mmCIF file of C-alpha atoms in Angstrom:
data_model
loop_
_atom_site.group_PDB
_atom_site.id
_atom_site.type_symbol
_atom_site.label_atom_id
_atom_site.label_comp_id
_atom_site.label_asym_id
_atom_site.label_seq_id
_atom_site.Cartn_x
_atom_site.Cartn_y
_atom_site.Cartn_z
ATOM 1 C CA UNK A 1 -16.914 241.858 83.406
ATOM 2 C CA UNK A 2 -17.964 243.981 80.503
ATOM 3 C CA UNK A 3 -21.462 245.273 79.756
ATOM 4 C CA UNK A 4 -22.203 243.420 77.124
ATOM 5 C CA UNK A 5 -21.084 239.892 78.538
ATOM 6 C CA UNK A 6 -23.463 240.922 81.517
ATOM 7 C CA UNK A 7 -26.055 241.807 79.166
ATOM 8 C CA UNK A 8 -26.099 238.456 77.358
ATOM 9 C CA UNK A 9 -25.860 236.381 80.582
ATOM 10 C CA UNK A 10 -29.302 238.101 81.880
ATOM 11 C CA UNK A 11 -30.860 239.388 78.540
ATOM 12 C CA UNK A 12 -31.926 236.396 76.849
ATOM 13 C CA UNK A 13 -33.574 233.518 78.938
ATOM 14 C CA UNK A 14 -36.827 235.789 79.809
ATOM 15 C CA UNK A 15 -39.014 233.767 77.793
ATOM 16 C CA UNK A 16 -40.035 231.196 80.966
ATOM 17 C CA UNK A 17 -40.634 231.117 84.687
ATOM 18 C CA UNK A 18 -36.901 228.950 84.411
ATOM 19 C CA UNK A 19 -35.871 231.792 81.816
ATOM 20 C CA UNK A 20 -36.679 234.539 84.369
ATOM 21 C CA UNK A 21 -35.367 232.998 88.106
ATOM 22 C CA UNK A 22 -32.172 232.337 85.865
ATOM 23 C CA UNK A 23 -31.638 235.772 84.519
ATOM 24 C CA UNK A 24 -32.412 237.299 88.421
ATOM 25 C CA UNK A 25 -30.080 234.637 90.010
ATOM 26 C CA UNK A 26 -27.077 235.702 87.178
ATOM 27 C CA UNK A 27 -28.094 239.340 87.592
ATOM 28 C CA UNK A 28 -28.016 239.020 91.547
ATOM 29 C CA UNK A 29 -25.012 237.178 91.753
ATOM 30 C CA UNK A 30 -23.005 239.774 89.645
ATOM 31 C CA UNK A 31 -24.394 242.685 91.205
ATOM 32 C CA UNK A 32 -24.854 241.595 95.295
ATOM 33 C CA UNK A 33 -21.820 238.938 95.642
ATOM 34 C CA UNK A 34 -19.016 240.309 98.083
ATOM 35 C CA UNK A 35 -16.052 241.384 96.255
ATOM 36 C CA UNK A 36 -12.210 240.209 97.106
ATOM 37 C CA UNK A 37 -10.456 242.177 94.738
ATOM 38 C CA UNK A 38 -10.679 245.996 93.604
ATOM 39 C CA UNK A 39 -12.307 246.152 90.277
ATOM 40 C CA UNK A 40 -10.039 248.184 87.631
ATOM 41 C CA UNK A 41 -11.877 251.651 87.333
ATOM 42 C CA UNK A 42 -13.633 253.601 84.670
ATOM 43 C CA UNK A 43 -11.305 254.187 81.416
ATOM 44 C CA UNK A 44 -12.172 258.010 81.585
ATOM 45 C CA UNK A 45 -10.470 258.290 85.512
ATOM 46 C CA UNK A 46 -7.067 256.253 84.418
ATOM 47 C CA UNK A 47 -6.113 259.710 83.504
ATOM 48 C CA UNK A 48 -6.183 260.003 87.742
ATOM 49 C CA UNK A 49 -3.984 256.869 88.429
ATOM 50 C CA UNK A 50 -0.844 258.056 89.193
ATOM 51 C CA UNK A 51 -3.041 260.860 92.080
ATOM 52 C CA UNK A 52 -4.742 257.895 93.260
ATOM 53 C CA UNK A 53 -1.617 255.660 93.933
ATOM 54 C CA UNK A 54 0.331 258.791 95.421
ATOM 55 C CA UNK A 55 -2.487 258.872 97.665
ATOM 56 C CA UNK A 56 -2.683 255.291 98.221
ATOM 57 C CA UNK A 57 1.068 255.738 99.211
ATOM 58 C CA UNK A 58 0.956 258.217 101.574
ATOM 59 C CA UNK A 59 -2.114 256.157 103.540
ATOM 60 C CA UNK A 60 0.901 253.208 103.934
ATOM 61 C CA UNK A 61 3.509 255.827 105.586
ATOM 62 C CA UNK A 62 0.484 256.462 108.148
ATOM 63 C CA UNK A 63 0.713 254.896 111.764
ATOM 64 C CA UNK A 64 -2.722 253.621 110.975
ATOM 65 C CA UNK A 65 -4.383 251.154 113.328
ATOM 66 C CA UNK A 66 -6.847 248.289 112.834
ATOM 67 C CA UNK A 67 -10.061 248.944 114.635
ATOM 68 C CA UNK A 68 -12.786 245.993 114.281
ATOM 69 C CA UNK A 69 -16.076 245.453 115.286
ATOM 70 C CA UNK A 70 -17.565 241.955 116.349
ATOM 71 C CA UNK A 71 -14.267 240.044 116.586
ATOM 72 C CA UNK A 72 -13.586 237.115 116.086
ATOM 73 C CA UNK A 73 -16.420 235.953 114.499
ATOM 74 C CA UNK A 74 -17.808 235.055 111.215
ATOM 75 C CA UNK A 75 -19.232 238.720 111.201
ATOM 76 C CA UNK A 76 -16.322 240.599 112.117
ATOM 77 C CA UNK A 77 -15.940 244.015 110.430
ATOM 78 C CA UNK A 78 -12.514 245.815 109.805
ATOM 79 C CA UNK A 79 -11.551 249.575 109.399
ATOM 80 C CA UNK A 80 -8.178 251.263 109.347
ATOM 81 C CA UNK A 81 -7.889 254.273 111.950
ATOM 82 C CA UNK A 82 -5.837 257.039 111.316
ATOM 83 C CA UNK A 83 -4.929 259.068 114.126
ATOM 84 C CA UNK A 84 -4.557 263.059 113.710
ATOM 85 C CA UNK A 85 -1.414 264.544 113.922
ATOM 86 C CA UNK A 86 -2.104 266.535 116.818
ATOM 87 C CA UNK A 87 -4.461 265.830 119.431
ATOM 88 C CA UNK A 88 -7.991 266.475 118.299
ATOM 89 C CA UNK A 89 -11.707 265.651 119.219
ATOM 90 C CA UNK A 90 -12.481 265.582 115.501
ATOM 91 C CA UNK A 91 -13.326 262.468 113.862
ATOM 92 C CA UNK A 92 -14.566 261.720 110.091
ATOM 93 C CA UNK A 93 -16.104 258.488 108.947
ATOM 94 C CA UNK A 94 -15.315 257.636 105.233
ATOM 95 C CA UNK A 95 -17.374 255.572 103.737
ATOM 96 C CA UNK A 96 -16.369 254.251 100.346
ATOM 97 C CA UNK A 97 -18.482 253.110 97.297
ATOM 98 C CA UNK A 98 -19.614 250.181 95.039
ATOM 99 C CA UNK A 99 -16.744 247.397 95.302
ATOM 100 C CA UNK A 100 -14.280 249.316 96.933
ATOM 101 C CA UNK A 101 -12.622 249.452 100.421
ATOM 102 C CA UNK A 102 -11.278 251.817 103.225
ATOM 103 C CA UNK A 103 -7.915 252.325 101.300
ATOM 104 C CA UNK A 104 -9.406 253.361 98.201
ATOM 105 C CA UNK A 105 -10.618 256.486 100.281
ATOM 106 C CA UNK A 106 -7.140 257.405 100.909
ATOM 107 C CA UNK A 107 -7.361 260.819 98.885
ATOM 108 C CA UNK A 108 -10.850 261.857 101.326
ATOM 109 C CA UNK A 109 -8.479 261.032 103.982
ATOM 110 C CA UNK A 110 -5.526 262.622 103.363
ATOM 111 C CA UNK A 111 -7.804 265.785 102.844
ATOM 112 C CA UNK A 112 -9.403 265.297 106.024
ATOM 113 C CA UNK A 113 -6.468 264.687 107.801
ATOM 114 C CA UNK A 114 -4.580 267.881 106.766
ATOM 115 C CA UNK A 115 -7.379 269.630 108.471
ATOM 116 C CA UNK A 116 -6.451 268.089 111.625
ATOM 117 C CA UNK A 117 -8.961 265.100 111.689
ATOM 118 C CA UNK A 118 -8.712 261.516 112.990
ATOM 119 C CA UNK A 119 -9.826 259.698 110.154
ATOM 120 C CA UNK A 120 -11.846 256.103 110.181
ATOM 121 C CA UNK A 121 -11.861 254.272 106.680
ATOM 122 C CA UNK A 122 -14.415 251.153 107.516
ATOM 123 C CA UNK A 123 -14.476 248.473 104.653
ATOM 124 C CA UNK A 124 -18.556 247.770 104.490
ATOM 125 C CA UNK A 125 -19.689 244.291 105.011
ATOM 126 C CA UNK A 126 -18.634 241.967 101.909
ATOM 127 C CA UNK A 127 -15.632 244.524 100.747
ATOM 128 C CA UNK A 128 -12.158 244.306 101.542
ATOM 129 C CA UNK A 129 -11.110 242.395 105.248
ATOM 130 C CA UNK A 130 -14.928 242.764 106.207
ATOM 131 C CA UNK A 131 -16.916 239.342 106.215
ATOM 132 C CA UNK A 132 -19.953 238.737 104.632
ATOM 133 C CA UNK A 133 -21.598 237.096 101.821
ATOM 134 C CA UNK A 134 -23.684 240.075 99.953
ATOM 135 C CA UNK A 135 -23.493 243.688 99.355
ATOM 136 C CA UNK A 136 -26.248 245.798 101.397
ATOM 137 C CA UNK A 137 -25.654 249.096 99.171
ATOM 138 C CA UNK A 138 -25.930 250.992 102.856
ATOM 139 C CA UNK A 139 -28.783 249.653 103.852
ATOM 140 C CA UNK A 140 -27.578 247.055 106.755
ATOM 141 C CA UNK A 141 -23.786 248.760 106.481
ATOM 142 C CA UNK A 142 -25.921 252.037 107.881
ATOM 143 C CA UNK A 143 -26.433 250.186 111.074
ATOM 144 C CA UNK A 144 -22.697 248.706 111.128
ATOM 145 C CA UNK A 145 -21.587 252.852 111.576
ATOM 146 C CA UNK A 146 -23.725 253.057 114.192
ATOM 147 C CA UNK A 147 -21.667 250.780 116.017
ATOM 148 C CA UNK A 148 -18.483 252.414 114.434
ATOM 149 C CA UNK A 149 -19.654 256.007 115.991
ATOM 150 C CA UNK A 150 -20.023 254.432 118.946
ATOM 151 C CA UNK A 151 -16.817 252.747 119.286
ATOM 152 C CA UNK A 152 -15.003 256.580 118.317
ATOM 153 C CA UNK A 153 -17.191 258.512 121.291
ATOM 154 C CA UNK A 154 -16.165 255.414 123.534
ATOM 155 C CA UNK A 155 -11.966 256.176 122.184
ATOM 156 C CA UNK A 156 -12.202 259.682 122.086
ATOM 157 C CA UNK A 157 -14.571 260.386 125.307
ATOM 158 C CA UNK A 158 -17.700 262.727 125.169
ATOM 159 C CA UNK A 159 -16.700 265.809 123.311
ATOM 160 C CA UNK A 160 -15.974 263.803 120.275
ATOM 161 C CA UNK A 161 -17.208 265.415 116.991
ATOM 162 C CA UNK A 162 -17.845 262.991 114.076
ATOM 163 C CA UNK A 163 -18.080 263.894 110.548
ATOM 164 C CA UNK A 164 -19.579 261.621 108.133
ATOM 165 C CA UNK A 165 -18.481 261.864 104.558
ATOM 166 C CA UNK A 166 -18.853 259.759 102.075
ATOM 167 C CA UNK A 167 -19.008 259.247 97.854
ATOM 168 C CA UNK A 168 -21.386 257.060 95.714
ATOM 169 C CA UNK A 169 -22.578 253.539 97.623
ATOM 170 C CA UNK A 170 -21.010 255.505 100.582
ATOM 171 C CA UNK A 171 -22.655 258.735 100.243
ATOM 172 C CA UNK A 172 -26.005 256.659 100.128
ATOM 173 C CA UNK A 173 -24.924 255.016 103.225
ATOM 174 C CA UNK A 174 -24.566 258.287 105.306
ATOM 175 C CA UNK A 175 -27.476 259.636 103.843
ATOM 176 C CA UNK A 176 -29.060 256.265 104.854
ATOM 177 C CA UNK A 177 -27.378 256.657 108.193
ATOM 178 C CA UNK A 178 -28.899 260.129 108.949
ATOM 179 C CA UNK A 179 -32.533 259.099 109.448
ATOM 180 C CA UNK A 180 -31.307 257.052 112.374
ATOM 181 C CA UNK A 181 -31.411 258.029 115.973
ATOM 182 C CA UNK A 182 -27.717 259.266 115.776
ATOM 183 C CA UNK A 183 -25.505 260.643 119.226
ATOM 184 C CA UNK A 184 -25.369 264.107 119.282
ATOM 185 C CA UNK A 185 -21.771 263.687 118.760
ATOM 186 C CA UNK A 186 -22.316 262.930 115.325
ATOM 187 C CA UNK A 187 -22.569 267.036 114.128
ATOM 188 C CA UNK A 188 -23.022 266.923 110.063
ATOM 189 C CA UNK A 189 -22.855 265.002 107.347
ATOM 190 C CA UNK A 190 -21.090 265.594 103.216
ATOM 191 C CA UNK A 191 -22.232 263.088 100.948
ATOM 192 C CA UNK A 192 -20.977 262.707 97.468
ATOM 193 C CA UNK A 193 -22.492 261.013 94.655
ATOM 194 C CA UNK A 194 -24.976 259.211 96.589
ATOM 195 C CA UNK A 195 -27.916 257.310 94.903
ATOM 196 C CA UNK A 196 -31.753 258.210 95.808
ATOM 197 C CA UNK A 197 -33.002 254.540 96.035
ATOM 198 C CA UNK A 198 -31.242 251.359 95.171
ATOM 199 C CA UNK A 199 -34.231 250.009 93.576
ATOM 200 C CA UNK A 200 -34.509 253.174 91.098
ATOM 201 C CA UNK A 201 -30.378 253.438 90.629
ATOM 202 C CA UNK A 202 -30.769 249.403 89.593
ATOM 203 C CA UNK A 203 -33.640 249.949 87.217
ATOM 204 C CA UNK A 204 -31.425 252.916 85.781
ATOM 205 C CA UNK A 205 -28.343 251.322 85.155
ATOM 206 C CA UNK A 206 -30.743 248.006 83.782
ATOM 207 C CA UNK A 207 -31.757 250.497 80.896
ATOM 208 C CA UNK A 208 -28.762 252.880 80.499
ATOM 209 C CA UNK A 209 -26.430 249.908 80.512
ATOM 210 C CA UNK A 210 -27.949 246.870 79.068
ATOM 211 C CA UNK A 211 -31.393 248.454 77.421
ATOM 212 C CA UNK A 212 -33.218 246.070 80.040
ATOM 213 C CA UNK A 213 -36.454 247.059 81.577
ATOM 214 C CA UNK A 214 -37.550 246.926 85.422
ATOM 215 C CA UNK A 215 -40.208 244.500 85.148
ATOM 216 C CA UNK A 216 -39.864 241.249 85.627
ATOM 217 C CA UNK A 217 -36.507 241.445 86.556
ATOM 218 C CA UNK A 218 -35.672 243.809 89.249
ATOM 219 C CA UNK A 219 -38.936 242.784 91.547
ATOM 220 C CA UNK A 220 -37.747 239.196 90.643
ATOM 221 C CA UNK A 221 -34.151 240.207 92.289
ATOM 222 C CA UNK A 222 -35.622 242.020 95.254
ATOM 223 C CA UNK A 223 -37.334 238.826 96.091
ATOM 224 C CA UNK A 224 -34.066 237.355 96.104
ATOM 225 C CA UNK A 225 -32.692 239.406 98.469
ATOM 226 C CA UNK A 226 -35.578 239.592 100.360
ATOM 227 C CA UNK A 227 -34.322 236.038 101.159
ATOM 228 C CA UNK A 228 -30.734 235.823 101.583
ATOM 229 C CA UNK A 229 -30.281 239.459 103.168
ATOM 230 C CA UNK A 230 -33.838 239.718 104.877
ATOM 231 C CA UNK A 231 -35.003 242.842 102.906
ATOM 232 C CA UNK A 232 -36.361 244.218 99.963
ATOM 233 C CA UNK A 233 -34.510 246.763 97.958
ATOM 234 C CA UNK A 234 -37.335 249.565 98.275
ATOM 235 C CA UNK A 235 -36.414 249.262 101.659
ATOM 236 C CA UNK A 236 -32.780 250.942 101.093
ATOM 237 C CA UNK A 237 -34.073 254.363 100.231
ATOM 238 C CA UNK A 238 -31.759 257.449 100.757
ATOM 239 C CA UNK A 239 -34.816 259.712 100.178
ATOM 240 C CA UNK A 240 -36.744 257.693 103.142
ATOM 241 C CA UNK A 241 -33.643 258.245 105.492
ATOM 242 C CA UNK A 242 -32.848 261.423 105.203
ATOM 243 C CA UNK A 243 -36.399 262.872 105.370
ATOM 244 C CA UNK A 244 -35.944 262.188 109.186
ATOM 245 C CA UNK A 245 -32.582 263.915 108.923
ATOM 246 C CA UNK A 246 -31.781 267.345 111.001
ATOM 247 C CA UNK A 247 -28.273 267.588 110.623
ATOM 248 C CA UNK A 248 -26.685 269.909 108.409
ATOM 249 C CA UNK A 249 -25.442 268.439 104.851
ATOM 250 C CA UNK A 250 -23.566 268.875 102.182
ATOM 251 C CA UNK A 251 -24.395 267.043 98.978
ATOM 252 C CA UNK A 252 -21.679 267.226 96.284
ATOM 253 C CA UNK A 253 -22.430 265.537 92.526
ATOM 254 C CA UNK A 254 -21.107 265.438 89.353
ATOM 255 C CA UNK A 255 -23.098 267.553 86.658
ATOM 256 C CA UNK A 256 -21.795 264.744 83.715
ATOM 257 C CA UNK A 257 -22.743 261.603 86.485
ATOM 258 C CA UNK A 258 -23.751 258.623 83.911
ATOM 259 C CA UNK A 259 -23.932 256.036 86.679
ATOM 260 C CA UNK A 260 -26.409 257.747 89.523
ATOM 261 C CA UNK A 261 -27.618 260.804 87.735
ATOM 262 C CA UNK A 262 -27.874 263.844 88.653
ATOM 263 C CA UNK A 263 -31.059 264.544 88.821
ATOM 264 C CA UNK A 264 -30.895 261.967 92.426
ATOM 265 C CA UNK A 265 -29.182 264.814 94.522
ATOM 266 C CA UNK A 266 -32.234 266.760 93.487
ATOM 267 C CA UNK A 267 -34.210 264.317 94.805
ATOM 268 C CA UNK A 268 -32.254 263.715 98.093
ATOM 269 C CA UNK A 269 -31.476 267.437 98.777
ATOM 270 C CA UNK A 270 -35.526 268.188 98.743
ATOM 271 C CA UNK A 271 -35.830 265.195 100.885
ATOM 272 C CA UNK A 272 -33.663 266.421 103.772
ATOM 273 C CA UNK A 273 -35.017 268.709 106.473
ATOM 274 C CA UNK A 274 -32.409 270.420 107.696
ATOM 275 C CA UNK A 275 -29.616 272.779 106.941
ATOM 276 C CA UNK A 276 -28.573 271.949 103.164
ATOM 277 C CA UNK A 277 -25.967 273.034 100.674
ATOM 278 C CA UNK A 278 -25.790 271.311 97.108
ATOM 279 C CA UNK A 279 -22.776 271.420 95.031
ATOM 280 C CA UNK A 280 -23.127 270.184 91.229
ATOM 281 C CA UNK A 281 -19.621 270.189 89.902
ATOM 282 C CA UNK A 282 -19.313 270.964 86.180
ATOM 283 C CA UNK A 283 -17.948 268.357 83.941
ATOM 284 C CA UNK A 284 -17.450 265.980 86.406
ATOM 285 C CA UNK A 285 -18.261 262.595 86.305
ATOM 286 C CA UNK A 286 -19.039 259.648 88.520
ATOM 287 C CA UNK A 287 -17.255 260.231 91.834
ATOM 288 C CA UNK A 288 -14.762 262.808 89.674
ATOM 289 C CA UNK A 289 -15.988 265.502 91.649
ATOM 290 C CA UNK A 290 -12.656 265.628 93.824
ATOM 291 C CA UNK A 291 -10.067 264.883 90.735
ATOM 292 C CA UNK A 292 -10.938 267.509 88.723
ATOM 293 C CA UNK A 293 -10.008 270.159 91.244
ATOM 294 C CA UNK A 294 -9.060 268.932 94.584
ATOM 295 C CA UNK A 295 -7.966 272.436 95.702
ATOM 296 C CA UNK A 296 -12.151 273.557 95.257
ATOM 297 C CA UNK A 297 -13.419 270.658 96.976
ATOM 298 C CA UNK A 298 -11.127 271.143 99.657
ATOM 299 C CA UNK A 299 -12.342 274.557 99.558
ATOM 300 C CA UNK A 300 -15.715 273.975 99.786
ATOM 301 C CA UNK A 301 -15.537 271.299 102.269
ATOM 302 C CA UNK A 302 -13.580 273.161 104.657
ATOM 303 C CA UNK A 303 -15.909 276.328 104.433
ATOM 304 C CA UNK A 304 -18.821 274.038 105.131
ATOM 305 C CA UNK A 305 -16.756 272.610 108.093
ATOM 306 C CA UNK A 306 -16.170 275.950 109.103
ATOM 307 C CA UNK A 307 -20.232 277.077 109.385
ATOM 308 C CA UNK A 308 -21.154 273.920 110.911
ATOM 309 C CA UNK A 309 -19.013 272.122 112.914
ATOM 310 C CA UNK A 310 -19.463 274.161 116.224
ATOM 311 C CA UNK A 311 -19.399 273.427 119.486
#
């Protein structure tokens, strides 16, 4: 949907109590409903389409496996496994972003996977083959990986090391993630693009996109959430999360980022308390970082790999 139909499907009725709950519900449904169906992406990362589907490509040649959690049941979970080539007791998490699924990850995890990791591609609760009805942005999905670490230590035995990594909604969820009481299995964390708060990044894009301020409306939405997903969104703070975080991380951003800007890793990277490295990568966009020079994040990924993942 474009901006501007958005923007005149929630701009106008705020005039009433009727004009207001209308504008939330329309504003809710567009931004919280699950998603079947890969949204086309930005015009200014087309340029990257023919990458992305080589990518895409070599993830189908893969003997990937299906891993789920809760089966059979209305909240069942999926993720697509990808074993290493050789043997290893190295694991990385991937967890996508806004709208998107495991698979559209498959450039992280061919990277990963040249530098001998399994690799786990979860799609988070309403994306992809997941269930479920709304969109957390992280919040509840942080809780989902705990059960997804779990299930690697319990397939790979005790001296499993995990990696999380992830970009935009998915670097928010593993920042998310580290303020939880994670297995010492779990040894550091890169997150990409991730927002500070979903209740600031909303109010943001309200005003950058559609020129909309945060009151009435984004309070107004919260409430709805508050009822249909049992929490409200200044609940799903990365800031919160990762100022209970020890691990050592890696936060990676775009220096031209128009959708969370930039000045959020800035904001998560004071929040974190333990060993930090920030990379702002020039020119780059929203969740560009890695196509504008794979070869540097590689790079840089590997050489923070190299410092911290120790035995």
């Amino acid at each position: 949907m474009k901006k501007e139909t958005v923007a005149a499907a929630i701009a106008l009725p705020f005039i009433t109590a009727t004009g207001l709950l209308d504008a939330s519900e329309r504003l809710y449904k567009f931004v919280f409903n699950r998603v079947n169906e890969v949204p086309p992406t930005s015009e200014e990362k087309q340029k990257y389409a023919a990458d992305y589907y080589g990518y895409v490509d070599w993830l189908h040649t893969q003997p990937t496996r299906i891993w789920h959690l809760n089966g059979n049941t209305d909240e069942q979970l999926s993720a697509i496994f990808v074993p290493a080539d050789q043997e290893s007791n190295d694991t990385v998490i991937i967890a996508h972003g806004y709208k998107g699924n495991g698979e559209t990850m498959a450039n992280y995890a061919k990277m990963f996977h040249e530098l001998g990791f399994n690799v786990l591609l979860p799609d988070s609760r309403a994306h992809g083959n997941s269930a479920g009805k709304y969109i957390t942005f992280g919040w509840l999905d942080r809780l989902d990986y705990l059960d997804w670490i779990t299930k690697i230590i319990n397939y790979g035995g005790a001296d499993t090391r995990i990696v999380l990594f992830g970009v935009s909604m998915g670097g928010a969820t593993v920042e998310m993630l580290s303020g939880e009481k994670l297995p010492e299995q779990v040894k550091l964390i890169i997150a990409d693009c991730g927002y500070s708060d979903i209740n600031s990044e909303l109010t943001y894009l309200l005003k950058q996109l559609y020129h909309m301020p945060k009151y009435p409306i984004v309070p107004a939405v919260s409430l709805i959430n508050k009822r249909r997903q049992g929490f409200n969104l200044k609940q799903v703070s990365s800031i919160n999360q990762l100022a209970n975080n020890k691990l050592p991380i890696f936060f990676i951003h775009g220096e031209k980022d128009t959708y969370v800007p930039t000045e959020m890793v800035n904001e998560n990277y004071a929040a974190t308390k333990g060993p930090k490295q920030k990379w702002i990568v020039p020119n780059a966009a929203h969740a560009e970082s890695f196509w504008i020079n794979p070869e540097e994040y590689r790079r840089r990924v590997k050489e923070f790999l190299d410092e911290y993942l120790i035995e």
